[in-house]
């Protein structure tokens, strides 16, 4: 068995807002499942559930509409073998040689509205050339996943954006094309060295880049043993915005992601939607997932309170109403104070008394 310290290293390979940790899941997975059971996470984010499941030898399936979540989850659950070091080494040599004569490469500059506000020309040029080299040189899907993840990782530090969560362009130092390449190579090597040790984690995992509403059209009825998830906390984040430049550099359109993301600040602070909309969205997704759960399956939902239109949104109360409609019985609950655990939340979104709940339900059969 691989130790937790090592799994935590893989788990923290990429920052992700409001991610939970493998150790938070360990007891739930051990208590409510057995080896080879299938675990579902409808809001998989950075793949923590999938990684924990693999480590504990359970199969797992995750859904997320955010392409960056999808890529992180894939890399965390791919199997990388020592041979892959050689492939990456060769790729790096190819990158370095190609960059010596970068103008001979036939790449197109990545382009989208306002790109020049957020990125210096050298950064756009070097990243466009790296993307071209990944696409034209690598064949193995797991290696493409890793190269793309390292690529998306360096987009933000190389941008003019002040920080991950401060969406303001500031003056940053000029970097040469080769300095930018080195930043990418260092990140790629660092990530490879982390994931390569996960070679013994062979349990199956699958990630879908899909709206969780579609779970019941993808998975078989009553095929899932256990559901554990953390949905977005209402009006707290915009995951699409956090990952916008990363998505655009990888060639994804961020608009469909923005429109499908539930619980976002865009919906409840900018578009001023009613809080009922969030409850309905959560219900629809859990209803879809419910059809795929076996009778008597356990469901763990980790969710925090929010604040919508100045009013506290009590996530536990709403989750209990949803559970009632689905015939889920609440069997265990605990909470922590959100203000203490989450220093990342903006001051304006903090409300005294906001809690993060750990709710355990049990699905009851139709006639129970
Ligand atoms: C709190 S995060 C999950 C974090 C995850 N537990 C982790 O450890 O990384 C919530 C996730 O829900 C995703 N999401 C929002 N709306 C969705 C939808 N309609 N279908 C699938 N995923 C969605 C967001 O993209 C985000 O990644």
Coordinates of N, CA and C in Angstrom, one line a residue, residues 138-322:
X138 N 3.5 14.3 -29.7 CA 3.3 13.3 -28.7 C 2.0 12.5 -29.1
X139 N 2.1 11.2 -28.9 CA 1.0 10.3 -29.4 C 0.2 9.7 -28.2
X140 N 1.0 9.4 -27.1 CA 0.3 8.7 -26.0 C -0.6 9.6 -25.2
X141 N -1.8 9.2 -25.0 CA -2.8 10.1 -24.4 C -2.4 10.5 -23.0
X142 N -1.9 9.6 -22.2 CA -1.5 10.0 -20.8 C -0.4 11.0 -20.8
X143 N 0.5 10.9 -21.8 CA 1.6 11.9 -21.9 C 1.1 13.3 -22.3
X144 N 0.1 13.2 -23.3 CA -0.5 14.5 -23.8 C -1.2 15.1 -22.6
X145 N -1.9 14.3 -21.8 CA -2.6 14.8 -20.6 C -1.6 15.6 -19.7
X146 N -0.5 14.9 -19.4 CA 0.5 15.5 -18.5 C 1.1 16.8 -19.1
X147 N 1.5 16.8 -20.4 CA 2.1 17.9 -21.0 C 1.1 19.1 -21.0
X148 N -0.2 18.8 -21.3 CA -1.2 19.8 -21.3 C -1.5 20.4 -19.9
X149 N -1.4 19.5 -18.9 CA -1.6 20.0 -17.5 C -0.5 21.0 -17.1
X150 N 0.7 20.6 -17.4 CA 1.9 21.5 -17.1 C 1.7 22.8 -17.8
X151 N 1.3 22.7 -19.1 CA 1.1 23.8 -19.9 C 0.0 24.8 -19.3
X152 N -1.1 24.2 -18.9 CA -2.2 25.1 -18.4 C -1.7 25.6 -17.0
X153 N -0.9 24.9 -16.3 CA -0.4 25.4 -15.0 C 0.4 26.7 -15.1
X154 N 1.3 26.7 -16.2 CA 2.1 27.9 -16.2 C 1.5 29.1 -16.9
X155 N 0.3 28.9 -17.4 CA -0.4 30.1 -18.1 C -0.6 31.2 -17.1
X156 N -1.1 31.0 -16.0 CA -1.4 32.1 -15.0 C -0.2 32.8 -14.5
X157 N 0.8 32.0 -14.0 CA 2.0 32.7 -13.5 C 2.7 33.5 -14.6
X158 N 2.5 33.1 -15.9 CA 3.2 33.9 -17.0 C 2.3 35.0 -17.5
X159 N 1.1 35.1 -17.0 CA 0.2 36.2 -17.4 C 0.4 37.5 -16.7
X160 N -0.3 38.5 -17.0 CA -0.2 39.8 -16.3 C -1.1 39.8 -15.1
X161 N -1.9 38.8 -15.0 CA -2.9 38.8 -13.9 C -2.3 38.8 -12.5
X162 N -2.8 39.6 -11.6 CA -2.1 39.8 -10.4 C -1.9 38.5 -9.6
X163 N -3.0 37.7 -9.5 CA -2.9 36.4 -8.8 C -4.0 35.5 -9.3
X164 N -4.0 34.3 -8.8 CA -5.1 33.3 -9.2 C -6.5 33.9 -9.0
X165 N -6.7 34.6 -8.0 CA -8.0 35.1 -7.7 C -8.2 36.6 -7.8
X166 N -7.2 37.3 -8.2 CA -7.3 38.8 -8.4 C -7.2 39.1 -9.9
X167 N -8.4 39.3 -10.4 CA -8.5 39.5 -11.9 C -8.2 40.9 -12.3
X168 N -6.9 41.3 -12.1 CA -6.5 42.6 -12.5 C -5.1 42.5 -13.2
X169 N -4.9 43.2 -14.3 CA -3.6 43.1 -15.0 C -2.6 44.1 -14.3
X170 N -1.4 43.6 -14.0 CA -0.4 44.4 -13.4 C 0.9 44.3 -14.2
X171 N 1.8 45.2 -14.0 CA 3.1 45.2 -14.7 C 4.0 44.0 -14.1
X172 N 4.4 43.2 -15.0 CA 5.3 42.1 -14.6 C 6.6 42.1 -15.4
X173 N 7.7 41.4 -14.9 CA 9.0 41.5 -15.7 C 8.9 40.8 -17.0
X174 N 9.7 41.4 -18.0 CA 9.8 40.7 -19.3 C 10.6 39.5 -19.2
X175 N 10.1 38.4 -19.9 CA 10.9 37.2 -20.0 C 11.2 36.8 -21.4
X176 N 12.4 36.2 -21.6 CA 12.8 35.8 -22.9 C 12.0 34.5 -23.3
X177 N 12.0 34.2 -24.6 CA 11.3 33.0 -25.1 C 11.9 31.8 -24.3
X178 N 13.2 31.8 -24.2 CA 13.9 30.6 -23.5 C 13.6 30.5 -22.0
X179 N 13.5 31.7 -21.4 CA 13.1 31.7 -20.0 C 11.7 31.1 -19.8
X180 N 10.8 31.4 -20.7 CA 9.4 30.9 -20.7 C 9.5 29.4 -20.9
X181 N 10.2 29.0 -21.9 CA 10.3 27.5 -22.1 C 10.8 26.8 -20.9
X182 N 11.8 27.4 -20.2 CA 12.4 26.7 -19.0 C 11.4 26.6 -17.9
X183 N 10.5 27.6 -17.8 CA 9.5 27.6 -16.7 C 8.6 26.4 -17.0
X184 N 8.2 26.2 -18.3 CA 7.4 25.1 -18.7 C 8.1 23.8 -18.4
X185 N 9.3 23.6 -18.9 CA 10.0 22.4 -18.7 C 10.2 22.0 -17.2
X186 N 10.5 23.0 -16.4 CA 10.6 22.7 -14.9 C 9.3 22.2 -14.4
X187 N 8.2 22.8 -14.8 CA 6.9 22.4 -14.3 C 6.5 21.0 -14.7
X188 N 6.8 20.7 -16.0 CA 6.6 19.4 -16.6 C 7.4 18.3 -15.8
X189 N 8.7 18.6 -15.6 CA 9.5 17.6 -14.9 C 9.0 17.4 -13.5
X190 N 8.7 18.5 -12.8 CA 8.2 18.4 -11.4 C 6.9 17.6 -11.4
X191 N 6.0 17.8 -12.3 CA 4.8 17.0 -12.2 C 5.0 15.5 -12.5
X192 N 5.9 15.3 -13.5 CA 6.2 13.9 -13.9 C 6.8 13.2 -12.6
X193 N 7.7 13.8 -11.9 CA 8.3 13.2 -10.8 C 7.3 12.9 -9.7
X194 N 6.3 13.6 -9.6 CA 5.2 13.4 -8.6 C 4.4 12.2 -9.1
X195 N 3.9 12.2 -10.3 CA 2.9 11.2 -10.7 C 3.5 9.8 -11.0
X196 N 4.8 9.8 -11.3 CA 5.4 8.6 -11.7 C 5.4 7.5 -10.6
X197 N 5.4 8.0 -9.4 CA 5.5 7.0 -8.3 C 4.2 6.4 -8.0
X198 N 3.1 6.9 -8.7 CA 1.8 6.3 -8.5 C 1.6 5.0 -9.3
X199 N 2.6 4.4 -9.8 CA 2.5 3.3 -10.7 C 1.7 2.1 -10.2
X200 N 1.6 2.0 -8.9 CA 0.9 0.8 -8.3 C -0.6 1.0 -8.2
X201 N -1.0 2.2 -8.5 CA -2.4 2.5 -8.4 C -3.2 2.1 -9.6
X202 N -3.6 0.9 -9.7 CA -4.2 0.4 -11.0 C -5.7 0.3 -11.0
X203 N -6.3 0.7 -9.9 CA -7.8 0.5 -9.9 C -8.4 1.5 -10.9
X204 N -9.5 1.1 -11.5 CA -10.1 1.8 -12.6 C -10.8 3.1 -12.1
X205 N -10.5 4.2 -12.9 CA -11.3 5.5 -12.7 C -11.6 6.0 -14.0
X206 N -12.7 6.8 -14.1 CA -13.1 7.4 -15.3 C -13.6 8.8 -15.1
X207 N -13.2 9.7 -15.9 CA -13.7 11.1 -15.7 C -14.5 11.5 -16.9
X208 N -15.6 12.2 -16.7 CA -16.4 12.7 -17.9 C -16.4 14.2 -17.8
X209 N -16.1 14.8 -18.9 CA -16.2 16.3 -19.0 C -17.6 16.6 -19.5
X210 N -18.5 16.6 -18.5 CA -20.0 16.6 -18.8 C -20.8 17.3 -17.7
X211 N -21.9 17.9 -18.0 CA -22.8 18.4 -17.0 C -23.3 17.2 -16.2
X212 N -23.2 17.3 -14.9 CA -23.7 16.2 -14.0 C -25.1 15.9 -14.2
X213 N -25.9 16.8 -14.8 CA -27.3 16.5 -15.1 C -27.4 15.2 -15.9
X214 N -26.4 15.0 -16.7 CA -26.5 13.9 -17.7 C -26.0 12.5 -17.1
X215 N -25.8 12.5 -15.8 CA -25.3 11.2 -15.2 C -26.2 10.0 -15.5
X216 N -27.5 10.2 -15.4 CA -28.4 9.1 -15.7 C -28.5 8.7 -17.1
X217 N -28.0 9.5 -18.0 CA -28.0 9.1 -19.4 C -26.6 8.4 -19.8
X218 N -25.7 8.4 -18.9 CA -24.3 7.8 -19.1 C -24.2 6.5 -18.3
X219 N -24.6 6.6 -17.1 CA -24.3 5.4 -16.2 C -25.6 4.5 -16.1
X220 N -25.4 3.3 -15.8 CA -26.5 2.3 -15.7 C -27.3 2.6 -14.5
X221 N -28.6 2.3 -14.6 CA -29.5 2.4 -13.4 C -29.0 1.4 -12.3
X222 N -29.0 2.0 -11.1 CA -28.6 1.2 -9.9 C -27.3 0.4 -10.0
X223 N -26.3 1.1 -10.5 CA -25.0 0.5 -10.7 C -23.9 1.0 -9.7
X224 N -24.2 2.1 -9.0 CA -23.2 2.8 -8.2 C -23.4 2.4 -6.7
X225 N -22.3 2.1 -6.0 CA -22.4 1.7 -4.6 C -22.4 2.9 -3.6
X226 N -21.7 4.0 -4.0 CA -21.5 5.1 -3.0 C -21.3 6.4 -3.8
X227 N -21.9 7.5 -3.2 CA -21.7 8.8 -3.8 C -21.0 9.7 -2.8
X228 N -20.0 10.3 -3.1 CA -19.4 11.3 -2.2 C -19.0 12.5 -3.0
X229 N -19.4 13.7 -2.6 CA -19.2 14.9 -3.4 C -19.2 16.2 -2.6
X230 N -18.6 17.2 -3.2 CA -18.8 18.5 -2.6 C -19.2 19.5 -3.7
X231 N -20.5 19.8 -3.7 CA -21.0 20.7 -4.8 C -20.5 22.1 -4.6
X232 N -20.6 23.0 -5.6 CA -20.2 24.4 -5.4 C -20.9 25.0 -4.2
X233 N -20.3 25.8 -3.4 CA -20.9 26.5 -2.3 C -21.6 27.7 -2.9
X234 N -22.9 28.0 -2.7 CA -23.7 29.0 -3.4 C -23.1 30.4 -3.4
X235 N -23.0 31.0 -4.5 CA -22.5 32.4 -4.6 C -21.1 32.6 -4.0
X236 N -20.3 31.6 -4.1 CA -18.9 31.7 -3.5 C -17.8 31.8 -4.5
X237 N -17.9 31.1 -5.6 CA -16.8 31.1 -6.6 C -17.4 31.2 -8.0
X238 N -16.5 31.5 -8.9 CA -16.7 31.3 -10.4 C -15.6 30.4 -10.8
X239 N -15.8 29.1 -10.9 CA -14.8 28.2 -11.3 C -14.4 28.5 -12.8
X240 N -15.3 28.9 -13.6 CA -15.0 29.1 -15.0 C -14.1 30.3 -15.1
X241 N -14.3 31.3 -14.2 CA -13.5 32.5 -14.3 C -12.0 32.3 -13.8
X242 N -12.0 31.5 -12.7 CA -10.7 31.1 -12.2 C -9.8 30.4 -13.2
X243 N -10.5 29.6 -14.1 CA -9.7 28.8 -15.1 C -9.8 29.4 -16.5
X244 N -10.4 30.6 -16.6 CA -10.7 31.1 -18.0 C -9.5 31.1 -18.9
X245 N -8.4 31.8 -18.5 CA -7.3 31.8 -19.5 C -6.7 30.4 -19.7
X246 N -6.7 29.6 -18.7 CA -6.1 28.3 -18.9 C -7.0 27.5 -19.9
X247 N -8.3 27.7 -19.8 CA -9.2 27.0 -20.8 C -8.9 27.6 -22.2
X248 N -8.8 28.9 -22.3 CA -8.7 29.5 -23.7 C -7.3 29.1 -24.3
X249 N -6.3 29.0 -23.5 CA -5.0 28.6 -24.0 C -5.0 27.1 -24.5
X250 N -5.8 26.3 -23.8 CA -5.9 24.9 -24.2 C -6.8 24.7 -25.4
X251 N -7.5 25.8 -25.8 CA -8.4 25.8 -27.0 C -9.9 25.5 -26.6
X252 N -10.3 25.6 -25.4 CA -11.7 25.4 -25.0 C -12.4 26.8 -25.0
X253 N -13.7 26.7 -25.3 CA -14.6 27.9 -25.2 C -15.0 27.9 -23.7
X254 N -14.9 29.1 -23.1 CA -15.3 29.1 -21.6 C -16.8 29.3 -21.5
X255 N -17.5 29.8 -22.5 CA -18.9 30.3 -22.3 C -19.8 29.1 -22.0
X256 N -19.7 28.0 -22.6 CA -20.6 26.9 -22.2 C -20.4 26.4 -20.8
X257 N -19.1 26.5 -20.4 CA -18.7 26.2 -19.0 C -19.4 27.1 -18.0
X258 N -19.3 28.4 -18.4 CA -19.8 29.5 -17.6 C -21.3 29.3 -17.4
X259 N -22.0 28.9 -18.5 CA -23.5 28.8 -18.5 C -24.0 27.6 -17.8
X260 N -23.1 26.5 -17.7 CA -23.6 25.3 -17.1 C -23.2 25.2 -15.6
X261 N -22.2 26.0 -15.2 CA -21.7 25.9 -13.8 C -22.9 26.3 -12.9
X262 N -23.1 25.5 -11.9 CA -24.2 25.9 -10.9 C -23.6 26.6 -9.7
X263 N -24.4 27.5 -9.1 CA -24.0 28.1 -7.9 C -23.0 29.2 -8.0
X264 N -22.7 29.7 -9.2 CA -21.6 30.7 -9.4 C -22.0 32.1 -8.9
X265 N -21.0 32.9 -8.6 CA -21.2 34.3 -8.3 C -21.8 35.0 -9.4
X266 N -21.5 34.6 -10.6 CA -22.0 35.2 -11.8 C -23.6 35.1 -11.7
X267 N -24.1 33.9 -11.4 CA -25.5 33.7 -11.4 C -26.2 34.5 -10.3
X268 N -25.6 34.5 -9.1 CA -26.3 35.0 -7.9 C -25.9 36.4 -7.5
X269 N -24.7 36.9 -7.9 CA -24.3 38.3 -7.6 C -24.5 39.2 -8.9
X270 N -24.1 38.7 -10.0 CA -24.2 39.5 -11.2 C -25.6 39.4 -11.8
X271 N -26.0 38.2 -12.1 CA -27.4 38.1 -12.7 C -28.5 38.1 -11.7
X272 N -28.1 38.1 -10.5 CA -29.1 38.3 -9.4 C -30.3 37.2 -9.4
X273 N -29.9 36.0 -9.7 CA -31.0 34.9 -9.8 C -31.4 34.7 -8.3
X274 N -32.6 34.1 -8.2 CA -33.2 33.8 -6.9 C -32.5 32.6 -6.4
X275 N -32.4 32.5 -5.0 CA -31.6 31.4 -4.4 C -32.3 30.0 -4.7
X276 N -33.6 30.1 -5.0 CA -34.3 28.8 -5.3 C -33.7 28.1 -6.5
X277 N -33.1 28.9 -7.4 CA -32.5 28.4 -8.6 C -31.4 27.4 -8.2
X278 N -30.6 27.7 -7.2 CA -29.5 26.8 -6.8 C -30.1 25.5 -6.2
X279 N -31.1 25.7 -5.4 CA -31.7 24.5 -4.8 C -32.3 23.6 -5.9
X280 N -32.9 24.2 -6.9 CA -33.5 23.4 -8.0 C -32.3 22.7 -8.8
X281 N -31.3 23.4 -9.1 CA -30.1 22.9 -9.8 C -29.5 21.7 -9.1
X282 N -29.3 21.9 -7.8 CA -28.8 20.8 -7.0 C -29.7 19.6 -7.0
X283 N -31.0 19.8 -6.8 CA -32.0 18.7 -6.9 C -31.9 18.0 -8.2
X284 N -31.9 18.7 -9.3 CA -31.9 18.0 -10.6 C -30.7 17.1 -10.8
X285 N -29.6 17.6 -10.3 CA -28.3 16.8 -10.5 C -28.4 15.6 -9.5
X286 N -28.8 15.8 -8.3 CA -28.9 14.6 -7.4 C -29.9 13.6 -7.8
X287 N -31.0 14.1 -8.4 CA -32.1 13.2 -8.9 C -31.5 12.3 -10.0
X288 N -30.7 13.0 -10.9 CA -30.1 12.2 -12.0 C -29.2 11.2 -11.4
X289 N -28.3 11.6 -10.5 CA -27.4 10.6 -9.9 C -28.1 9.5 -9.1
X290 N -29.2 9.9 -8.5 CA -29.9 9.0 -7.6 C -30.4 7.7 -8.4
X291 N -30.7 7.9 -9.7 CA -31.2 6.8 -10.5 C -30.1 5.8 -10.7
X292 N -28.8 6.2 -10.6 CA -27.7 5.3 -10.8 C -27.2 4.6 -9.5
X293 N -27.8 5.1 -8.4 CA -27.3 4.5 -7.1 C -28.1 3.2 -6.8
X294 N -27.4 2.2 -6.3 CA -28.1 1.0 -5.8 C -28.9 1.4 -4.6
X295 N -30.0 0.6 -4.4 CA -30.8 0.8 -3.2 C -29.9 0.5 -2.0
X296 N -30.1 1.3 -0.9 CA -29.3 1.2 0.3 C -27.9 1.8 0.2
X297 N -27.6 2.5 -1.0 CA -26.3 3.1 -1.1 C -26.2 4.3 -0.2
X298 N -25.0 4.6 0.2 CA -24.8 5.8 1.1 C -24.3 7.0 0.2
X299 N -24.7 8.2 0.7 CA -24.4 9.4 0.0 C -23.8 10.4 1.0
X300 N -22.6 10.9 0.7 CA -22.0 11.9 1.6 C -21.9 13.2 0.8
X301 N -22.5 14.2 1.4 CA -22.4 15.6 0.7 C -21.7 16.5 1.7
X302 N -20.7 17.2 1.1 CA -19.9 18.1 1.9 C -20.2 19.5 1.3
X303 N -20.9 20.3 2.0 CA -21.4 21.6 1.4 C -21.4 22.7 2.4
X304 N -21.1 23.9 2.0 CA -21.0 25.1 2.9 C -22.2 26.0 2.7
X305 N -22.5 26.8 3.7 CA -23.5 27.8 3.6 C -23.1 28.9 2.6
X306 N -24.0 29.7 2.1 CA -23.6 30.8 1.2 C -24.4 32.0 1.7
X307 N -24.3 33.1 0.9 CA -25.0 34.3 1.1 C -25.5 34.8 -0.2
X308 N -26.8 34.8 -0.4 CA -27.4 35.3 -1.6 C -28.4 36.4 -1.4
X309 N -28.2 37.5 -2.1 CA -29.0 38.8 -1.9 C -29.0 39.2 -0.5
X310 N -27.9 39.1 0.2 CA -27.8 39.6 1.6 C -28.3 38.6 2.6
X311 N -28.9 37.5 2.2 CA -29.5 36.5 3.1 C -28.6 35.3 3.1
X312 N -28.5 34.7 4.3 CA -27.8 33.4 4.4 C -28.5 32.3 3.7
X313 N -27.8 31.5 2.9 CA -28.4 30.3 2.3 C -28.0 29.1 3.2
X314 N -28.9 28.5 3.8 CA -28.6 27.4 4.7 C -28.5 26.1 4.0
X315 N -27.3 25.7 3.6 CA -27.2 24.6 2.7 C -27.7 23.3 3.4
X316 N -27.5 23.2 4.7 CA -28.0 21.9 5.3 C -29.5 21.8 5.2
X317 N -30.2 22.8 5.5 CA -31.7 22.8 5.4 C -32.1 22.4 4.0
X318 N -31.5 23.1 3.0 CA -31.9 22.8 1.6 C -31.5 21.4 1.2
X319 N -30.4 20.9 1.6 CA -29.9 19.6 1.3 C -30.9 18.5 1.9
X320 N -31.4 18.8 3.1 CA -32.3 17.9 3.7 C -33.6 17.8 3.0
X321 N -34.1 19.0 2.5 CA -35.3 19.0 1.7 C -35.1 18.2 0.4
X322 N -34.0 18.4 -0.2 CA -33.7 17.6 -1.5 C -33.7 16.1 -1.2

